Amino acid sequence: MKTVYANTAHPGLVKWSCGIAMVVGIVLFVLYMKLEDNYRILLYMAAFSLFYSAMFTCFYKLRVYEIDPDKDTITDFNKKKYPLRISNLTTATYKENKKGKYRSLFLHDAGTGFMDIRTSKEKADQIVAQLRDINPAIEVKHVNYL
């Protein structure tokens, strides 16, 4: 039975809101090209910040991770062709900043396979718990990066 971990409960709403924000950002950029010098910088900054914040919010919110114990795999949403085998995983590393705030979860197998899971701390804990139920040999580490 597959378990899906997503960064949002409403992916359709996220897609629509990010799409609308990106279109508004592009419209503001077109207006920036057409207007005189008085409001150009303001429109450029609004278009730039709206477009890129919507784009990166979409990238984060639409991430989906699937754990399939029957196939013994964990799959990232954009690397479906190359899933990691759970039985080959050796470490699950919590990446944290210098103050101990959680950043991401990094999975590494015995060979060269790895996966960087960018999700909330609670979902990362759930993922690690499920992975350790399937493969108790996984070593859990906490690493502080600058």
Coordinates of C-alpha atoms in Angstrom, one line a residue:
M1 CA 0.0 0.0 0.0
K2 CA 1.5 3.3 -1.2
T3 CA 1.9 6.2 1.2
V4 CA 2.0 9.7 -0.3
Y5 CA 3.5 12.6 1.5
A6 CA 2.7 16.0 0.0
N7 CA 3.6 19.5 1.0
T8 CA 0.0 20.7 0.6
A9 CA -3.4 19.4 1.1
H10 CA -4.9 21.3 -1.8
P11 CA -2.6 21.0 -4.9
G12 CA -5.2 22.3 -7.3
L13 CA -5.6 25.5 -5.3
V14 CA -1.8 26.0 -5.2
K15 CA -1.5 25.5 -9.0
W16 CA -4.2 28.0 -9.7
S17 CA -3.0 30.6 -7.3
C18 CA 0.6 30.3 -8.4
G19 CA -0.4 30.4 -12.0
I20 CA -2.5 33.6 -11.5
A21 CA 0.4 35.2 -9.6
M22 CA 2.8 34.3 -12.4
V23 CA 0.5 35.8 -15.0
V24 CA 0.1 39.0 -13.0
G25 CA 3.9 39.2 -12.7
I26 CA 4.3 38.9 -16.5
V27 CA 1.6 41.5 -17.1
L28 CA 3.4 43.9 -14.7
F29 CA 6.6 43.2 -16.5
V30 CA 5.0 44.1 -19.9
L31 CA 3.6 47.2 -18.3
Y32 CA 7.1 48.0 -17.1
M33 CA 8.3 47.9 -20.7
K34 CA 5.5 50.2 -21.9
L35 CA 5.3 52.9 -19.2
E36 CA 7.4 56.1 -18.8
D37 CA 10.2 56.4 -16.2
N38 CA 8.0 57.5 -13.3
Y39 CA 6.7 54.1 -12.3
R40 CA 9.0 51.7 -14.1
I41 CA 11.2 50.7 -11.1
L42 CA 8.1 50.1 -8.9
L43 CA 6.5 47.9 -11.5
Y44 CA 9.7 46.0 -12.2
M45 CA 10.2 45.3 -8.6
A46 CA 6.6 44.2 -8.1
A47 CA 6.7 42.0 -11.2
F48 CA 10.0 40.4 -10.3
S49 CA 9.1 39.7 -6.7
L50 CA 5.6 38.4 -7.5
F51 CA 6.7 36.1 -10.4
Y52 CA 9.7 34.5 -8.5
S53 CA 8.0 34.2 -5.2
A54 CA 5.0 32.4 -6.9
M55 CA 7.4 30.2 -8.9
F56 CA 9.4 29.0 -5.9
T57 CA 6.3 28.6 -3.7
C58 CA 4.9 26.3 -6.4
F59 CA 8.1 24.3 -6.5
Y60 CA 8.0 23.8 -2.7
K61 CA 4.3 23.2 -2.3
L62 CA 3.8 20.8 -5.2
R63 CA 6.5 18.3 -4.0
V64 CA 5.2 14.8 -3.5
Y65 CA 7.0 11.8 -2.1
E66 CA 5.7 8.2 -2.4
I67 CA 6.7 5.3 -0.2
D68 CA 5.7 1.9 -1.6
P69 CA 6.6 -0.9 0.8
D70 CA 5.4 -3.6 -1.7
K71 CA 7.9 -2.4 -4.3
D72 CA 10.5 -1.4 -1.6
T73 CA 10.9 2.1 -3.1
I74 CA 10.7 5.8 -2.2
T75 CA 10.1 8.1 -5.1
D76 CA 10.4 11.9 -5.5
F77 CA 7.8 13.6 -7.7
N78 CA 10.4 14.7 -10.3
K79 CA 12.6 11.6 -10.2
K80 CA 10.0 8.9 -10.8
K81 CA 12.3 7.0 -13.2
Y82 CA 14.9 6.6 -10.5
P83 CA 13.4 5.6 -7.2
L84 CA 15.5 4.6 -4.2
R85 CA 15.3 1.1 -2.8
I86 CA 14.4 1.3 0.9
S87 CA 16.3 -1.9 1.6
N88 CA 19.5 -0.2 0.3
L89 CA 19.2 3.0 2.5
T90 CA 22.0 3.4 5.0
T91 CA 21.4 6.9 6.4
A92 CA 18.7 9.4 6.9
T93 CA 20.2 12.8 7.8
Y94 CA 18.3 15.7 9.2
K95 CA 20.0 18.9 7.8
E96 CA 19.8 21.7 10.3
N97 CA 21.2 25.2 10.5
K98 CA 23.7 26.3 13.1
K99 CA 20.9 27.1 15.6
G100 CA 19.3 23.7 15.2
K101 CA 16.4 24.7 12.9
Y102 CA 15.3 21.9 10.5
R103 CA 16.0 22.5 6.8
S104 CA 15.6 19.2 4.9
L105 CA 16.0 15.4 5.1
F106 CA 18.7 13.7 3.1
L107 CA 18.5 10.0 2.3
H108 CA 21.6 8.1 1.1
D109 CA 21.9 4.4 0.1
A110 CA 24.8 2.1 0.1
G111 CA 25.9 3.1 -3.4
T112 CA 25.6 6.5 -5.1
G113 CA 21.9 7.0 -4.7
F114 CA 20.5 9.9 -2.7
M115 CA 17.4 12.0 -2.2
D116 CA 16.9 15.4 -0.7
I117 CA 13.5 15.7 0.8
R118 CA 12.3 19.2 1.4
T119 CA 9.2 19.1 3.6
S120 CA 8.2 20.1 7.1
K121 CA 9.9 18.6 10.2
E122 CA 6.7 16.7 11.1
K123 CA 6.4 15.0 7.7
A124 CA 10.1 14.2 7.7
D125 CA 9.7 12.5 11.1
Q126 CA 6.8 10.5 9.6
I127 CA 8.8 9.5 6.6
V128 CA 11.8 8.4 8.7
A129 CA 9.5 6.4 11.0
Q130 CA 7.9 4.6 8.1
L131 CA 11.3 4.0 6.5
R132 CA 12.7 2.6 9.7
D133 CA 9.7 0.3 10.0
I134 CA 10.6 -1.2 6.6
N135 CA 14.4 -1.1 7.1
P136 CA 15.5 -0.9 10.8
A137 CA 19.2 -0.7 9.7
I138 CA 18.8 3.0 8.6
E139 CA 21.0 5.2 10.7
V140 CA 19.5 8.5 11.7
K141 CA 21.8 11.5 11.9
H142 CA 21.5 15.2 12.7
V143 CA 24.0 17.5 10.9
N144 CA 24.4 21.2 11.4
Y145 CA 25.3 23.3 8.4
L146 CA 26.0 27.0 8.3

